Every structure is written in C-alpha cells, then in structure tokens.
Amino acid sequence: QVQLVESGGGSVQAGGSLRLSCAASGYMYRNVCLGWFRQAPGKEREGVALIYSEGGSTYYADSVKGRFTISRDNAKSTLYLQMNSLKPEDTAVYYCAADVGRGQCYWSARLYAAWGQGTQVTVSS
C-alpha cells in the first residue's frame, strides 16, 4: 500500500519560489503515475503536474507550464515540485498522489487511490 507525506509548503510573495516534497513508501517503482494536485477554497481539485515511472515522462497543466517542474528521486522515494514565479492564483492546498497499474498518466483526480495529507501554499501579491 502506497503512503505519501508532503512537506515544503509555506507563504511567499508573488514571484517567489517554493519546493514541495512528497515522501513515498510502499510500491512506487513500476507502472506508477505520480502527480501533484491542488485545491483552492471553493474550487475543485485540479492536476498540476504528473510524472510516469517508465521513462519519466512529465505533464503539466497549462497554468503552470514554464514555472513548475516535477521530478522524482527513486533512491530517496521522493517526489518534488519546484515552483518558480509564483502567482497569487497558485494559492491552494497541494497534494501528491499515486495511481498504480494503469499504464499511463491521467489528469482525473478520481483515478488516484493514494493521497498525501496536503500542504498549504499561500502566495501574496
């Protein structure tokens, strides 16, 4: 069973940077899509960035392309999200998630069975 624990959230001014980490335990090495999602107050949870275990293909939401980078360190079983040029609209609770065994990455949050507890990111203008 996959377990995920996020860290690294906080408060920054617009234009600043943060790096989120997600420590993973359990089966995380093959046929796994790892992702970062976020949920702002009153809004649905949305996908931000995804990375697939085979080949390391990455996918980004249009709203974060060129500003956010998803990466993983298999030796440390850790997923990262480097967030640069942050904007107030990036303010949300950020979650890491894992979808095991589907063969590719999908954006729908409903497909992800494993979730972390979330970490708050607040960007002030």
JSON list of C-alpha atoms in Angstrom, two decimals:
[
{"chain": "A", "resi": 1, "resn": "GLN", "atom": "CA", "xyz": [0.00, 0.00, 0.00]},
{"chain": "A", "resi": 2, "resn": "VAL", "atom": "CA", "xyz": [1.35, 3.40, -1.00]},
{"chain": "A", "resi": 3, "resn": "GLN", "atom": "CA", "xyz": [1.66, 6.08, 1.65]},
{"chain": "A", "resi": 4, "resn": "LEU", "atom": "CA", "xyz": [2.52, 9.69, 0.87]},
{"chain": "A", "resi": 5, "resn": "VAL", "atom": "CA", "xyz": [3.59, 12.59, 3.09]},
{"chain": "A", "resi": 6, "resn": "GLU", "atom": "CA", "xyz": [4.02, 16.13, 1.71]},
{"chain": "A", "resi": 7, "resn": "SER", "atom": "CA", "xyz": [6.19, 18.91, 3.07]},
{"chain": "A", "resi": 8, "resn": "GLY", "atom": "CA", "xyz": [7.59, 22.25, 1.97]},
{"chain": "A", "resi": 9, "resn": "GLY", "atom": "CA", "xyz": [4.55, 24.47, 1.76]},
{"chain": "A", "resi": 10, "resn": "GLY", "atom": "CA", "xyz": [4.50, 27.99, 3.11]},
{"chain": "A", "resi": 11, "resn": "SER", "atom": "CA", "xyz": [3.87, 31.63, 2.37]},
{"chain": "A", "resi": 12, "resn": "VAL", "atom": "CA", "xyz": [5.74, 33.62, -0.25]},
{"chain": "A", "resi": 13, "resn": "GLN", "atom": "CA", "xyz": [5.31, 36.84, -2.18]},
{"chain": "A", "resi": 14, "resn": "ALA", "atom": "CA", "xyz": [4.41, 36.82, -5.84]},
{"chain": "A", "resi": 15, "resn": "GLY", "atom": "CA", "xyz": [7.43, 36.00, -7.96]},
{"chain": "A", "resi": 16, "resn": "GLY", "atom": "CA", "xyz": [8.96, 33.83, -5.27]},
{"chain": "A", "resi": 17, "resn": "SER", "atom": "CA", "xyz": [9.74, 30.12, -5.25]},
{"chain": "A", "resi": 18, "resn": "LEU", "atom": "CA", "xyz": [8.93, 27.07, -3.18]},
{"chain": "A", "resi": 19, "resn": "ARG", "atom": "CA", "xyz": [9.83, 23.40, -3.44]},
{"chain": "A", "resi": 20, "resn": "LEU", "atom": "CA", "xyz": [7.38, 20.78, -2.30]},
{"chain": "A", "resi": 21, "resn": "SER", "atom": "CA", "xyz": [8.46, 17.27, -1.36]},
{"chain": "A", "resi": 22, "resn": "CYS", "atom": "CA", "xyz": [6.46, 14.08, -1.12]},
{"chain": "A", "resi": 23, "resn": "ALA", "atom": "CA", "xyz": [7.99, 11.13, 0.71]},
{"chain": "A", "resi": 24, "resn": "ALA", "atom": "CA", "xyz": [6.59, 7.85, -0.52]},
{"chain": "A", "resi": 25, "resn": "SER", "atom": "CA", "xyz": [6.52, 4.38, 0.96]},
{"chain": "A", "resi": 26, "resn": "GLY", "atom": "CA", "xyz": [5.16, 1.18, -0.49]},
{"chain": "A", "resi": 27, "resn": "TYR", "atom": "CA", "xyz": [5.28, 0.03, -4.10]},
{"chain": "A", "resi": 28, "resn": "MET", "atom": "CA", "xyz": [6.39, 3.02, -6.14]},
{"chain": "A", "resi": 29, "resn": "TYR", "atom": "CA", "xyz": [8.79, 1.82, -8.80]},
{"chain": "A", "resi": 30, "resn": "ARG", "atom": "CA", "xyz": [6.98, 0.44, -11.85]},
{"chain": "A", "resi": 31, "resn": "ASN", "atom": "CA", "xyz": [3.77, 1.31, -13.66]},
{"chain": "A", "resi": 32, "resn": "VAL", "atom": "CA", "xyz": [3.06, 4.24, -11.38]},
{"chain": "A", "resi": 33, "resn": "CYS", "atom": "CA", "xyz": [1.89, 7.72, -12.20]},
{"chain": "A", "resi": 34, "resn": "LEU", "atom": "CA", "xyz": [2.86, 10.27, -9.53]},
{"chain": "A", "resi": 35, "resn": "GLY", "atom": "CA", "xyz": [1.21, 13.62, -9.50]},
{"chain": "A", "resi": 36, "resn": "TRP", "atom": "CA", "xyz": [0.76, 16.94, -7.79]},
{"chain": "A", "resi": 37, "resn": "PHE", "atom": "CA", "xyz": [-2.75, 18.30, -7.47]},
{"chain": "A", "resi": 38, "resn": "ARG", "atom": "CA", "xyz": [-4.07, 21.43, -5.80]},
{"chain": "A", "resi": 39, "resn": "GLN", "atom": "CA", "xyz": [-7.33, 22.65, -4.39]},
{"chain": "A", "resi": 40, "resn": "ALA", "atom": "CA", "xyz": [-8.20, 26.27, -3.73]},
{"chain": "A", "resi": 41, "resn": "PRO", "atom": "CA", "xyz": [-11.15, 27.24, -1.50]},
{"chain": "A", "resi": 42, "resn": "GLY", "atom": "CA", "xyz": [-14.43, 26.76, -3.30]},
{"chain": "A", "resi": 43, "resn": "LYS", "atom": "CA", "xyz": [-12.79, 25.08, -6.29]},
{"chain": "A", "resi": 44, "resn": "GLU", "atom": "CA", "xyz": [-12.40, 21.52, -7.47]},
{"chain": "A", "resi": 45, "resn": "ARG", "atom": "CA", "xyz": [-9.13, 19.68, -7.06]},
{"chain": "A", "resi": 46, "resn": "GLU", "atom": "CA", "xyz": [-7.04, 20.09, -10.21]},
{"chain": "A", "resi": 47, "resn": "GLY", "atom": "CA", "xyz": [-3.98, 18.40, -11.60]},
{"chain": "A", "resi": 48, "resn": "VAL", "atom": "CA", "xyz": [-0.81, 20.48, -11.68]},
{"chain": "A", "resi": 49, "resn": "ALA", "atom": "CA", "xyz": [1.95, 18.11, -12.82]},
{"chain": "A", "resi": 50, "resn": "LEU", "atom": "CA", "xyz": [2.35, 14.39, -13.45]},
{"chain": "A", "resi": 51, "resn": "ILE", "atom": "CA", "xyz": [5.30, 12.07, -13.94]},
{"chain": "A", "resi": 52, "resn": "TYR", "atom": "CA", "xyz": [5.21, 8.45, -15.11]},
{"chain": "A", "resi": 53, "resn": "SER", "atom": "CA", "xyz": [7.55, 5.81, -13.72]},
{"chain": "A", "resi": 54, "resn": "GLU", "atom": "CA", "xyz": [8.56, 4.26, -17.06]},
{"chain": "A", "resi": 55, "resn": "GLY", "atom": "CA", "xyz": [10.62, 6.76, -18.99]},
{"chain": "A", "resi": 56, "resn": "GLY", "atom": "CA", "xyz": [9.95, 9.66, -16.66]},
{"chain": "A", "resi": 57, "resn": "SER", "atom": "CA", "xyz": [7.54, 11.45, -18.99]},
{"chain": "A", "resi": 58, "resn": "THR", "atom": "CA", "xyz": [6.20, 14.62, -17.45]},
{"chain": "A", "resi": 59, "resn": "TYR", "atom": "CA", "xyz": [2.97, 16.51, -17.98]},
{"chain": "A", "resi": 60, "resn": "TYR", "atom": "CA", "xyz": [1.93, 19.98, -16.85]},
{"chain": "A", "resi": 61, "resn": "ALA", "atom": "CA", "xyz": [-1.24, 21.98, -16.60]},
{"chain": "A", "resi": 62, "resn": "ASP", "atom": "CA", "xyz": [-1.19, 24.96, -18.95]},
{"chain": "A", "resi": 63, "resn": "SER", "atom": "CA", "xyz": [-1.40, 27.32, -15.98]},
{"chain": "A", "resi": 64, "resn": "VAL", "atom": "CA", "xyz": [1.97, 26.19, -14.61]},
{"chain": "A", "resi": 65, "resn": "LYS", "atom": "CA", "xyz": [3.97, 25.33, -17.74]},
{"chain": "A", "resi": 66, "resn": "GLY", "atom": "CA", "xyz": [7.36, 27.00, -17.71]},
{"chain": "A", "resi": 67, "resn": "ARG", "atom": "CA", "xyz": [7.09, 27.82, -13.99]},
{"chain": "A", "resi": 68, "resn": "PHE", "atom": "CA", "xyz": [6.75, 24.47, -12.22]},
{"chain": "A", "resi": 69, "resn": "THR", "atom": "CA", "xyz": [8.94, 21.38, -12.54]},
{"chain": "A", "resi": 70, "resn": "ILE", "atom": "CA", "xyz": [8.04, 17.91, -11.31]},
{"chain": "A", "resi": 71, "resn": "SER", "atom": "CA", "xyz": [10.82, 15.44, -10.56]},
{"chain": "A", "resi": 72, "resn": "ARG", "atom": "CA", "xyz": [11.49, 12.32, -8.55]},
{"chain": "A", "resi": 73, "resn": "ASP", "atom": "CA", "xyz": [14.39, 10.75, -6.74]},
{"chain": "A", "resi": 74, "resn": "ASN", "atom": "CA", "xyz": [13.88, 6.99, -6.76]},
{"chain": "A", "resi": 75, "resn": "ALA", "atom": "CA", "xyz": [16.78, 6.38, -4.36]},
{"chain": "A", "resi": 76, "resn": "LYS", "atom": "CA", "xyz": [15.03, 8.57, -1.79]},
{"chain": "A", "resi": 77, "resn": "SER", "atom": "CA", "xyz": [11.50, 7.53, -2.81]},
{"chain": "A", "resi": 78, "resn": "THR", "atom": "CA", "xyz": [10.65, 11.21, -3.01]},
{"chain": "A", "resi": 79, "resn": "LEU", "atom": "CA", "xyz": [8.64, 13.29, -5.44]},
{"chain": "A", "resi": 80, "resn": "TYR", "atom": "CA", "xyz": [9.30, 17.02, -5.84]},
{"chain": "A", "resi": 81, "resn": "LEU", "atom": "CA", "xyz": [7.54, 20.05, -7.24]},
{"chain": "A", "resi": 82, "resn": "GLN", "atom": "CA", "xyz": [9.74, 23.07, -7.84]},
{"chain": "A", "resi": 83, "resn": "MET", "atom": "CA", "xyz": [7.53, 26.13, -8.13]},
{"chain": "A", "resi": 84, "resn": "ASN", "atom": "CA", "xyz": [9.02, 29.36, -9.51]},
{"chain": "A", "resi": 85, "resn": "SER", "atom": "CA", "xyz": [7.49, 32.70, -10.44]},
{"chain": "A", "resi": 86, "resn": "LEU", "atom": "CA", "xyz": [4.61, 32.02, -8.11]},
{"chain": "A", "resi": 87, "resn": "LYS", "atom": "CA", "xyz": [1.38, 33.95, -8.56]},
{"chain": "A", "resi": 88, "resn": "PRO", "atom": "CA", "xyz": [-1.45, 34.66, -6.10]},
{"chain": "A", "resi": 89, "resn": "GLU", "atom": "CA", "xyz": [-3.66, 32.31, -8.14]},
{"chain": "A", "resi": 90, "resn": "ASP", "atom": "CA", "xyz": [-1.30, 29.45, -7.22]},
{"chain": "A", "resi": 91, "resn": "THR", "atom": "CA", "xyz": [-2.56, 29.70, -3.63]},
{"chain": "A", "resi": 92, "resn": "ALA", "atom": "CA", "xyz": [-4.06, 26.34, -2.67]},
{"chain": "A", "resi": 93, "resn": "VAL", "atom": "CA", "xyz": [-3.55, 23.18, -0.69]},
{"chain": "A", "resi": 94, "resn": "TYR", "atom": "CA", "xyz": [-1.20, 20.99, -2.68]},
{"chain": "A", "resi": 95, "resn": "TYR", "atom": "CA", "xyz": [-1.43, 17.21, -2.61]},
{"chain": "A", "resi": 96, "resn": "CYS", "atom": "CA", "xyz": [0.74, 14.47, -4.02]},
{"chain": "A", "resi": 97, "resn": "ALA", "atom": "CA", "xyz": [-0.96, 11.38, -5.33]},
{"chain": "A", "resi": 98, "resn": "ALA", "atom": "CA", "xyz": [-0.18, 7.99, -6.86]},
{"chain": "A", "resi": 99, "resn": "ASP", "atom": "CA", "xyz": [-2.03, 5.88, -9.40]},
{"chain": "A", "resi": 100, "resn": "VAL", "atom": "CA", "xyz": [-0.65, 2.36, -9.69]},
{"chain": "A", "resi": 101, "resn": "GLY", "atom": "CA", "xyz": [-1.08, -0.05, -12.57]},
{"chain": "A", "resi": 102, "resn": "ARG", "atom": "CA", "xyz": [-2.95, 1.98, -15.19]},
{"chain": "A", "resi": 103, "resn": "GLY", "atom": "CA", "xyz": [-0.19, 2.08, -17.79]},
{"chain": "A", "resi": 104, "resn": "GLN", "atom": "CA", "xyz": [-0.07, 5.84, -18.27]},
{"chain": "A", "resi": 105, "resn": "CYS", "atom": "CA", "xyz": [-0.88, 9.10, -16.53]},
{"chain": "A", "resi": 106, "resn": "TYR", "atom": "CA", "xyz": [-4.34, 10.60, -16.39]},
{"chain": "A", "resi": 107, "resn": "TRP", "atom": "CA", "xyz": [-5.42, 14.01, -15.11]},
{"chain": "A", "resi": 108, "resn": "SER", "atom": "CA", "xyz": [-8.59, 12.89, -13.34]},
{"chain": "A", "resi": 109, "resn": "ALA", "atom": "CA", "xyz": [-8.09, 13.05, -9.58]},
{"chain": "A", "resi": 110, "resn": "ARG", "atom": "CA", "xyz": [-10.74, 10.35, -9.15]},
{"chain": "A", "resi": 111, "resn": "LEU", "atom": "CA", "xyz": [-8.33, 7.75, -10.56]},
{"chain": "A", "resi": 112, "resn": "TYR", "atom": "CA", "xyz": [-5.71, 8.27, -7.86]},
{"chain": "A", "resi": 113, "resn": "ALA", "atom": "CA", "xyz": [-6.11, 5.95, -4.91]},
{"chain": "A", "resi": 114, "resn": "ALA", "atom": "CA", "xyz": [-3.24, 7.17, -2.75]},
{"chain": "A", "resi": 115, "resn": "TRP", "atom": "CA", "xyz": [-3.07, 10.74, -1.43]},
{"chain": "A", "resi": 116, "resn": "GLY", "atom": "CA", "xyz": [-0.96, 12.71, 0.96]},
{"chain": "A", "resi": 117, "resn": "GLN", "atom": "CA", "xyz": [-2.42, 14.92, 3.65]},
{"chain": "A", "resi": 118, "resn": "GLY", "atom": "CA", "xyz": [-1.79, 18.15, 1.75]},
{"chain": "A", "resi": 119, "resn": "THR", "atom": "CA", "xyz": [0.41, 21.19, 2.32]},
{"chain": "A", "resi": 120, "resn": "GLN", "atom": "CA", "xyz": [-0.70, 24.82, 2.15]},
{"chain": "A", "resi": 121, "resn": "VAL", "atom": "CA", "xyz": [0.88, 27.20, -0.34]},
{"chain": "A", "resi": 122, "resn": "THR", "atom": "CA", "xyz": [-0.03, 30.87, 0.00]},
{"chain": "A", "resi": 123, "resn": "VAL", "atom": "CA", "xyz": [1.19, 33.49, -2.47]},
{"chain": "A", "resi": 124, "resn": "SER", "atom": "CA", "xyz": [0.61, 37.13, -1.62]},
{"chain": "A", "resi": 125, "resn": "SER", "atom": "CA", "xyz": [0.61, 39.98, -4.10]}
]
